[in-house]
Tab-separated table of C-alpha atoms in Angstrom:
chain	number	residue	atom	x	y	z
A	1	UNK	CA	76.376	67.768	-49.662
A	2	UNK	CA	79.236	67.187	-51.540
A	3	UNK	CA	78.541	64.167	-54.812
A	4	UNK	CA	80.774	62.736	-57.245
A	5	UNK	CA	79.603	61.802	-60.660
A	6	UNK	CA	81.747	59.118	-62.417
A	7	UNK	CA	81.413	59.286	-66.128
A	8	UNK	CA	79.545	61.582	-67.652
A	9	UNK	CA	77.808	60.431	-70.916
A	10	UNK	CA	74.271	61.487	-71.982
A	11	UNK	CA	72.932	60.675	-68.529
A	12	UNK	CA	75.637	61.589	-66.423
A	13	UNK	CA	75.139	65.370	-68.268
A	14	UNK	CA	71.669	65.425	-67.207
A	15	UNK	CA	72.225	63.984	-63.411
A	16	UNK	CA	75.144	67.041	-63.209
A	17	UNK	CA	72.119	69.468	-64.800
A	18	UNK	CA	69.713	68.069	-62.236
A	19	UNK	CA	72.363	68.131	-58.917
A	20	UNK	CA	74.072	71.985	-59.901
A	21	UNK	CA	70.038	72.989	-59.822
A	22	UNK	CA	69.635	71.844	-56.111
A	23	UNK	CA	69.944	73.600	-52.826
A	24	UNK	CA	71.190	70.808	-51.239
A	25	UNK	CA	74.184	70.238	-53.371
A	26	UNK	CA	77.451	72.159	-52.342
A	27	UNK	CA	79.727	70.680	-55.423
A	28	UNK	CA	79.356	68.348	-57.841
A	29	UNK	CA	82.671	66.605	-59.148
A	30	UNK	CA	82.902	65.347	-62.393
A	31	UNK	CA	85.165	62.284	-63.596
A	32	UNK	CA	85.324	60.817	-67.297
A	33	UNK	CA	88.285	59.830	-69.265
A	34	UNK	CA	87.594	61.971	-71.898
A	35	UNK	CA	88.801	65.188	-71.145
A	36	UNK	CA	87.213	67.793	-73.521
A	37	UNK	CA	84.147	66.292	-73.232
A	38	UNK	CA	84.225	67.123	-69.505
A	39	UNK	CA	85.658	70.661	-69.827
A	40	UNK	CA	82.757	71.189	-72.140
A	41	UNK	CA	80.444	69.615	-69.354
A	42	UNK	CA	81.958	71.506	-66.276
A	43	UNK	CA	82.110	74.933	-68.732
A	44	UNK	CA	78.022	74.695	-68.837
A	45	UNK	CA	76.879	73.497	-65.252
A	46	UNK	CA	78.756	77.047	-63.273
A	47	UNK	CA	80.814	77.701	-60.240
A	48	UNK	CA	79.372	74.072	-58.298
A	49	UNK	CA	80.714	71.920	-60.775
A	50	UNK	CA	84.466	70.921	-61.144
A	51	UNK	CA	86.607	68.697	-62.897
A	52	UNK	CA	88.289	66.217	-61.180
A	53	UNK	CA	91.043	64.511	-63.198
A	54	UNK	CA	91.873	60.977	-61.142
A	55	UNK	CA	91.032	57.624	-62.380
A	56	UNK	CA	86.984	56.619	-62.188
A	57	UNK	CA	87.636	55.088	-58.547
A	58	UNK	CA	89.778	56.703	-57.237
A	59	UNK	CA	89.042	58.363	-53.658
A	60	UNK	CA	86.914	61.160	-53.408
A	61	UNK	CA	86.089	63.380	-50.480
A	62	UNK	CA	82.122	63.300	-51.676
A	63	UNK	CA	79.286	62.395	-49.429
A	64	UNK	CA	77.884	60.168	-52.375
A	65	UNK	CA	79.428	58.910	-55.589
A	66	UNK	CA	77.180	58.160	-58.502
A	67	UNK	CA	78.214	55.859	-61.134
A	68	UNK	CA	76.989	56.666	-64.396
A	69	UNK	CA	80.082	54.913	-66.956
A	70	UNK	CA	80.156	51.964	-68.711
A	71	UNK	CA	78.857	48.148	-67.728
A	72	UNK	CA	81.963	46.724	-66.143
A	73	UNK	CA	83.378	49.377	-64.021
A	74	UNK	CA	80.127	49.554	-61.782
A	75	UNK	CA	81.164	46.606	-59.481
A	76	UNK	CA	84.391	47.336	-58.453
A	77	UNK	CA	84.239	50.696	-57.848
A	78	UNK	CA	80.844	50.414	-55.704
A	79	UNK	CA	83.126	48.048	-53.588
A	80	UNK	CA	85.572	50.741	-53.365
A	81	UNK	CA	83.992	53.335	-52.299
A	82	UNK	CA	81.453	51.460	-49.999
A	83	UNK	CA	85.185	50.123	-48.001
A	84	UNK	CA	85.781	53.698	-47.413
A	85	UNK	CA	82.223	54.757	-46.066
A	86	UNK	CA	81.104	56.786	-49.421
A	87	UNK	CA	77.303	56.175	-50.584
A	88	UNK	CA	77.042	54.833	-53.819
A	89	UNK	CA	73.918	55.055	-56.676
A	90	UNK	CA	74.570	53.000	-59.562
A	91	UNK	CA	72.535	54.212	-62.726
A	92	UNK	CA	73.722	50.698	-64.402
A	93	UNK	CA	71.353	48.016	-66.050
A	94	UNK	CA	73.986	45.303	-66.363
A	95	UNK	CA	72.589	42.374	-64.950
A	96	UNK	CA	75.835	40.639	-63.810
A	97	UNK	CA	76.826	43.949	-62.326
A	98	UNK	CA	73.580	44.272	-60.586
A	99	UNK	CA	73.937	41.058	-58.663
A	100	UNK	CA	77.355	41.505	-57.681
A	101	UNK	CA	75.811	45.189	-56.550
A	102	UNK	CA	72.952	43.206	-54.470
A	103	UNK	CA	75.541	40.900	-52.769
A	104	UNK	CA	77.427	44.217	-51.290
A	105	UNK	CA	74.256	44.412	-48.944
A	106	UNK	CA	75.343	42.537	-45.426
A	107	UNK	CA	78.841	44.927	-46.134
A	108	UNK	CA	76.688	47.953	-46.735
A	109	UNK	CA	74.455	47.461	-43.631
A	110	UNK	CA	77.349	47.042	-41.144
A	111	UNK	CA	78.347	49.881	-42.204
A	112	UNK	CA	75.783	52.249	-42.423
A	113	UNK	CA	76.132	52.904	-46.071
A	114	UNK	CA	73.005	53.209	-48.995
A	115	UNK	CA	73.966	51.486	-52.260
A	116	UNK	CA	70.963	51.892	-54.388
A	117	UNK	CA	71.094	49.479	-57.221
A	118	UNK	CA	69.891	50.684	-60.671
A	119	UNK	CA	68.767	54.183	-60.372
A	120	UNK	CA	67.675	55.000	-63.726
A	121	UNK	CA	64.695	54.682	-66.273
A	122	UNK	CA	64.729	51.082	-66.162
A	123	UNK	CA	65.636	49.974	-64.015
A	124	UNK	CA	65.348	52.265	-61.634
A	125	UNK	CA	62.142	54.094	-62.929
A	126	UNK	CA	61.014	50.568	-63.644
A	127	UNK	CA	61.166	50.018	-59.980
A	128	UNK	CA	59.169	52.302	-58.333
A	129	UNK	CA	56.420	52.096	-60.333
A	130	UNK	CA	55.959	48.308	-60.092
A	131	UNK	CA	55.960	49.448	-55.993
A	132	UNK	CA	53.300	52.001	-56.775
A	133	UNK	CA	51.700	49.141	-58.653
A	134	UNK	CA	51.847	46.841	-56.172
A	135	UNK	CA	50.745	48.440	-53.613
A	136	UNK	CA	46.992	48.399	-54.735
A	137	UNK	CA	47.132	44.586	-54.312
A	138	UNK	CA	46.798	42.281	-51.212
A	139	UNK	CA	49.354	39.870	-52.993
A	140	UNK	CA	51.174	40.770	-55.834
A	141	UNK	CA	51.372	37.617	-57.998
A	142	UNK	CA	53.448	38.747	-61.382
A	143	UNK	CA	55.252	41.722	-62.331
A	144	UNK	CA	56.289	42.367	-65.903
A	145	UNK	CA	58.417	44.905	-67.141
A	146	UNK	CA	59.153	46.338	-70.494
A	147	UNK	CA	61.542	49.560	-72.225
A	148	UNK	CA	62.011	50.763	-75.160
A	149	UNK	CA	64.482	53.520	-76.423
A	150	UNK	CA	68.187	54.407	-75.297
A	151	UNK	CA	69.603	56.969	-73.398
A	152	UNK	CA	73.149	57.123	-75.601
A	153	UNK	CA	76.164	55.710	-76.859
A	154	UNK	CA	77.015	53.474	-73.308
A	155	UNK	CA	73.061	52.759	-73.026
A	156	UNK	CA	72.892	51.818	-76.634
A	157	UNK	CA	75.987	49.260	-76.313
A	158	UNK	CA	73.961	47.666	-73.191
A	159	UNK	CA	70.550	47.484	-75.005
A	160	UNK	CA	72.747	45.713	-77.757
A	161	UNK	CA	74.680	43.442	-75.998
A	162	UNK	CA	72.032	42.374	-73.711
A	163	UNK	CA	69.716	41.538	-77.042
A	164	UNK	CA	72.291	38.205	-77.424
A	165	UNK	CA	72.655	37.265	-74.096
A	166	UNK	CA	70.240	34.628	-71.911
A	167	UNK	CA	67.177	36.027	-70.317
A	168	UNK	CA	66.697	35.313	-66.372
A	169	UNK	CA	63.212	35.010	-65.942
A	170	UNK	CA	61.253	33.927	-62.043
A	171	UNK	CA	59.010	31.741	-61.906
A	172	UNK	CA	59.352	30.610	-58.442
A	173	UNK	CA	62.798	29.976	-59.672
A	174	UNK	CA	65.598	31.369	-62.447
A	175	UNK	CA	64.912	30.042	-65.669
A	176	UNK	CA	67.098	31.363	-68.805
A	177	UNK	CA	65.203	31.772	-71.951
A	178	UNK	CA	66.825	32.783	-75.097
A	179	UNK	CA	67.423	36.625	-75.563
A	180	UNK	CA	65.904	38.209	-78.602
A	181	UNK	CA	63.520	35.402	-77.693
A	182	UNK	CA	58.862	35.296	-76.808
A	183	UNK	CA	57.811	38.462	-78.890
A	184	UNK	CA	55.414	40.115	-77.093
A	185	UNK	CA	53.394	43.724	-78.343
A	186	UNK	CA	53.522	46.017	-75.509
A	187	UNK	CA	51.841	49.112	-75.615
A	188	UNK	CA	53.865	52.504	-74.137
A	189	UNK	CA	52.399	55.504	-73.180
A	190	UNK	CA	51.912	58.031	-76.575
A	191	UNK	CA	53.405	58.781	-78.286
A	192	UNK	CA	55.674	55.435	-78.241
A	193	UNK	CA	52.334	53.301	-78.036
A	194	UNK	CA	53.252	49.343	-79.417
A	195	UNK	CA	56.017	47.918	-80.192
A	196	UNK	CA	57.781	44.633	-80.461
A	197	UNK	CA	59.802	43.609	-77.285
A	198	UNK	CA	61.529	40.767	-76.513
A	199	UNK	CA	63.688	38.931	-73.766
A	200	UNK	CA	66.696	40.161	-73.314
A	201	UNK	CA	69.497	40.252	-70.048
A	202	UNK	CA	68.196	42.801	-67.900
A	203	UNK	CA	68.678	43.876	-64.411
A	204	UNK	CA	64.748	44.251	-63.345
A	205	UNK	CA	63.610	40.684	-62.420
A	206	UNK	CA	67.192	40.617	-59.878
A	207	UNK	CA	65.934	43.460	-58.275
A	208	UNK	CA	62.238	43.807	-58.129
A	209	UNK	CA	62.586	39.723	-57.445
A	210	UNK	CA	63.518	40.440	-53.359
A	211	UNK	CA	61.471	43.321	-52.845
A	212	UNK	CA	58.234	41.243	-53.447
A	213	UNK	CA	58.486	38.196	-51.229
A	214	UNK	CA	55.994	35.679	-53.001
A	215	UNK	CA	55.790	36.873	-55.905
A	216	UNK	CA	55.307	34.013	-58.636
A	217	UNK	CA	56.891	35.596	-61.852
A	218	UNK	CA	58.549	38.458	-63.053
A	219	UNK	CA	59.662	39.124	-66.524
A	220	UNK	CA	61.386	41.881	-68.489
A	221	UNK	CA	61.658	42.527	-72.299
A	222	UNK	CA	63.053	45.225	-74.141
A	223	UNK	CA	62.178	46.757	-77.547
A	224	UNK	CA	63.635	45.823	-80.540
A	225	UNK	CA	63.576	45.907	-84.153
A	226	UNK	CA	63.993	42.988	-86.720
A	227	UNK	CA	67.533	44.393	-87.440
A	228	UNK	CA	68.465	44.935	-83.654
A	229	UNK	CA	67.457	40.823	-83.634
A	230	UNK	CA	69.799	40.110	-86.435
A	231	UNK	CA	73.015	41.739	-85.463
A	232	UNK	CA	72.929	41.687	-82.102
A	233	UNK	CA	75.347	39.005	-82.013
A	234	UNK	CA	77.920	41.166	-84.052
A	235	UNK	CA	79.576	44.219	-83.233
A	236	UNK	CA	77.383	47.479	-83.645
A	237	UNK	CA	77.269	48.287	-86.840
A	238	UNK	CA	75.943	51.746	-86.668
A	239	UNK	CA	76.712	54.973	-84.790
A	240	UNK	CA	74.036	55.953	-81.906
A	241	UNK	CA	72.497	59.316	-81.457
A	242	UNK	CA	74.411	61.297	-78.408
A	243	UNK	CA	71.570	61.620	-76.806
A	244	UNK	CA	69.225	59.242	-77.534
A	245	UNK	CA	65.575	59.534	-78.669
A	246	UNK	CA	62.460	59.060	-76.818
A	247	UNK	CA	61.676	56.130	-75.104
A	248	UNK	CA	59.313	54.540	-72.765
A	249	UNK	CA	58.611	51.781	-69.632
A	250	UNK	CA	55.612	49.665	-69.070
A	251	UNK	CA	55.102	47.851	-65.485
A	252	UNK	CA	52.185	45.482	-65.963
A	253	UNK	CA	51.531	44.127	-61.858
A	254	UNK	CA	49.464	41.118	-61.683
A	255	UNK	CA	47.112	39.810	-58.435
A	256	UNK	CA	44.382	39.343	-56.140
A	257	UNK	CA	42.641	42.410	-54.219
A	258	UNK	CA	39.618	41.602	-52.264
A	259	UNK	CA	38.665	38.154	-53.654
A	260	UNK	CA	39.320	38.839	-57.238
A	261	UNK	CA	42.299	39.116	-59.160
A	262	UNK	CA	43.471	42.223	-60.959
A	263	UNK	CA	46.035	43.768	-63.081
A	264	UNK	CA	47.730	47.686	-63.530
A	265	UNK	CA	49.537	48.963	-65.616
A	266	UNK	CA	51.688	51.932	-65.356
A	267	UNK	CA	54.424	53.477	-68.248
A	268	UNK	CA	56.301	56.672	-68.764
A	269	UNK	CA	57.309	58.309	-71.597
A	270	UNK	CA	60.139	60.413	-71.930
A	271	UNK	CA	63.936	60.449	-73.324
A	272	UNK	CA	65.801	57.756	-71.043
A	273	UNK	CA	68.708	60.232	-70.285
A	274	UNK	CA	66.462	62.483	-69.241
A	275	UNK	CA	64.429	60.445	-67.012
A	276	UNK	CA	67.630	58.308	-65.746
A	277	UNK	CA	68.795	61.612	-64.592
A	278	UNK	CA	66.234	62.465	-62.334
A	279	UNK	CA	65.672	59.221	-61.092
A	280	UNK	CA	69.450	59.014	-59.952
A	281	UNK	CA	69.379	62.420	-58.666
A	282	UNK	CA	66.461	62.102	-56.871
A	283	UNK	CA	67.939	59.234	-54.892
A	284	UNK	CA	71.243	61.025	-54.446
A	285	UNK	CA	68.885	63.773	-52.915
A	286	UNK	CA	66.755	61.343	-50.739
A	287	UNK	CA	70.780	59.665	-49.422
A	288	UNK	CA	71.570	63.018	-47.769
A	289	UNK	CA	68.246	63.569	-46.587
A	290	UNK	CA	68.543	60.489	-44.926
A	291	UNK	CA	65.411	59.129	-46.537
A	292	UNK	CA	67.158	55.964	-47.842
A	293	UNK	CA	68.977	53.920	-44.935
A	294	UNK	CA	71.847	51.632	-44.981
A	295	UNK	CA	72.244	48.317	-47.546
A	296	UNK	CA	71.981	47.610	-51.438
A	297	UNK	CA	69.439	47.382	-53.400
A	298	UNK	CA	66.821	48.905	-56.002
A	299	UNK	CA	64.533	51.554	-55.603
A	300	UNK	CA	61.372	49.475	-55.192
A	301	UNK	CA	61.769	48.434	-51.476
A	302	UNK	CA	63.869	51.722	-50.512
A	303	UNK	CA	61.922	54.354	-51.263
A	304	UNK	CA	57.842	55.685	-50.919
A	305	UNK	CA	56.669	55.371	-54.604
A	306	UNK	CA	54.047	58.017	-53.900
A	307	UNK	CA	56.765	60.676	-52.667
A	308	UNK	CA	59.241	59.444	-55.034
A	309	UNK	CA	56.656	59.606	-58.211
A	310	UNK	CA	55.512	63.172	-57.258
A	311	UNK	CA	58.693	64.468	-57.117
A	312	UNK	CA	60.138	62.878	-60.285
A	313	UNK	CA	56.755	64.506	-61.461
A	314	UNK	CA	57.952	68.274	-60.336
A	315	UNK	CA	61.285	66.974	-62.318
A	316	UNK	CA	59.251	66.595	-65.806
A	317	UNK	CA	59.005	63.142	-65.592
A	318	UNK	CA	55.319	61.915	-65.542
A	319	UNK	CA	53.730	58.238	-64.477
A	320	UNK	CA	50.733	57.393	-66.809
A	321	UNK	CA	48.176	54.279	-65.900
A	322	UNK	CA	46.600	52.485	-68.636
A	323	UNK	CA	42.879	52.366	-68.631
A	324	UNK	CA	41.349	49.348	-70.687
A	325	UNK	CA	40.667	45.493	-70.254
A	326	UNK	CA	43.518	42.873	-69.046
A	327	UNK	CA	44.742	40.796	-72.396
A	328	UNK	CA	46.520	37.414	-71.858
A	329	UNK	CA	49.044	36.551	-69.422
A	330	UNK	CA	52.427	37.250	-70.787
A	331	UNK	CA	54.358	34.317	-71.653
């Protein structure tokens, strides 16, 4: 199997790490605009890897192209590459992005093509836990999802921008709610364990949303700091870390089994690039294995979480559950 990775920032590094590693993967080409950077990359990863210097979209010979660059090229190159046959995974966690990604699904089906929609630590990770969640219920009732901690520079921009944009909650409907918005203490797996998190634009509730059919609400909030709060209506003011620091998702799955209700909570703790990686990787994997079919959308309706979880788990990337008493409803 022959994959494309287009842009290679903190997690596209790891996904090349994670895809050079496998028996399954012939070549692995690499595309990213800056072009020492990507020597460096290629230099490290050995004889599979190689550079390939053409435009982000442009056409590739590759079984499966993953897109790992900034919000706003995701769309239009999925749409691309779909027209000419090529599997796409999108490790994005814009939301617009993620919608227009969703709406590519009657194309994708008539033509045989998977387009898995946010394949990274949230979402992505996010995903298939709230499936492994769910499936201890007879009817899953609310889902809730929280992060904290970014993968990089592109991840860190995202996390940022998203703090200052509207919310899109379900509650049997969309409702927008104010980002930075309904502090809530969520507690992460330890070393992370509680932090602040708030609403914010992310992708989960658009794609965890179809894969539960009846499912009354599903939020998503993201960490943040009194200072993220502040500026996140201004320009970063900072410089990120390359790489990221650790970070952490929570999955909190509310509803009935038997004739009472119930809730379970699963996290992970680990550095997002890190975990993105495998996630992403994994799916590329499970595309030429033929173990996710044709159409667009996230992980949690495409894949076993069981299967999926235990191998993310030979990858270094471990589900926890929390073990305690349910606490109020989130609002």
């Amino acid at each position: 199997m022959k994959v494309a990775i287009c842009g290679v920032g903190a997690t596209g590094t790891r996904l090349a790490r994670q895809l050079v590693s496998s028996p399954a993967v012939e070549q692995v080409e690499l595309r990213d605009e800056r072009h020492d950077h990507l020597a460096a990359v290629v230099a490290s990863l050995g004889p599979r890897a190689r550079i390939a210097d053409v435009p982000l979209d442009a056409p590739t010979d590759a079984d499966v192209v993953v897109l790992a660059a900034d919000a706003g090229l995701h769309l239009g190159a999925a749409r691309r590459f779909l027209g000419a046959g090529v599997a796409v995974v999108s490790v994005g966690d814009d939301l617009g992005e993620a919608q227009g990604l969703l709406e590519l699904d009657a194309e994708a089906r008539e033509r045989g093509v998977p387009v898995v929609v946010g394949a990274g630590f949230g979402p992505g990770l996010t995903c298939v836990l709230a499936a492994h969640a769910a499936a201890r219920f007879d009817e899953v009732h609310e889902i809730h999802v929280a992060k904290v901690g970014t993968g990089g520079p592109a991840c860190a921009r995202q996390h940022h921008r998203a703090l200052a944009r509207s919310a899109t909650d379900w509650r049997g409907s969309w409702v927008r709610r104010p980002g930075g918005s309904g502090r809530e203490l969520c507690w992460f797996p330890d070393p992370i364990g509680g932090q602040d998190c708030y609403r914010a634009e992310l992708a989960d509730p658009a794609l965890l949303v179809p894969a539960f059919p009846g499912v009354q609400r599903v939020t998503a909030r993201v960490g943040a700091t009194r200072r993220d709060r502040l500026t996140a209506r201004l320009p970063m003011l900072w410089p990120t870390h390359p790489e990221g620091g650790p970070g952490a998702v929570r999955v909190e799955v509310r509803g009935r089994r038997g004739g009472a209700s119930d809730v379970v909570v699963l996290g992970a703790m680990d550095r997002p690039a890190v975990a993105a990686g495998a996630v992403a990787a994994l799916a590329v994997l499970w595309i030429g294995d033929g173990r996710i079919g044709a159409g667009a959308g996230g992980l949690a309706g495409r894949v076993d979480p069981v299967d999926f979880l235990t191998a993310l788990r030979s990858r270094g990337v471990r589900a926890a559950a929390f073990q305690g008493s349910a606490v109020a409803e989130p609002a």
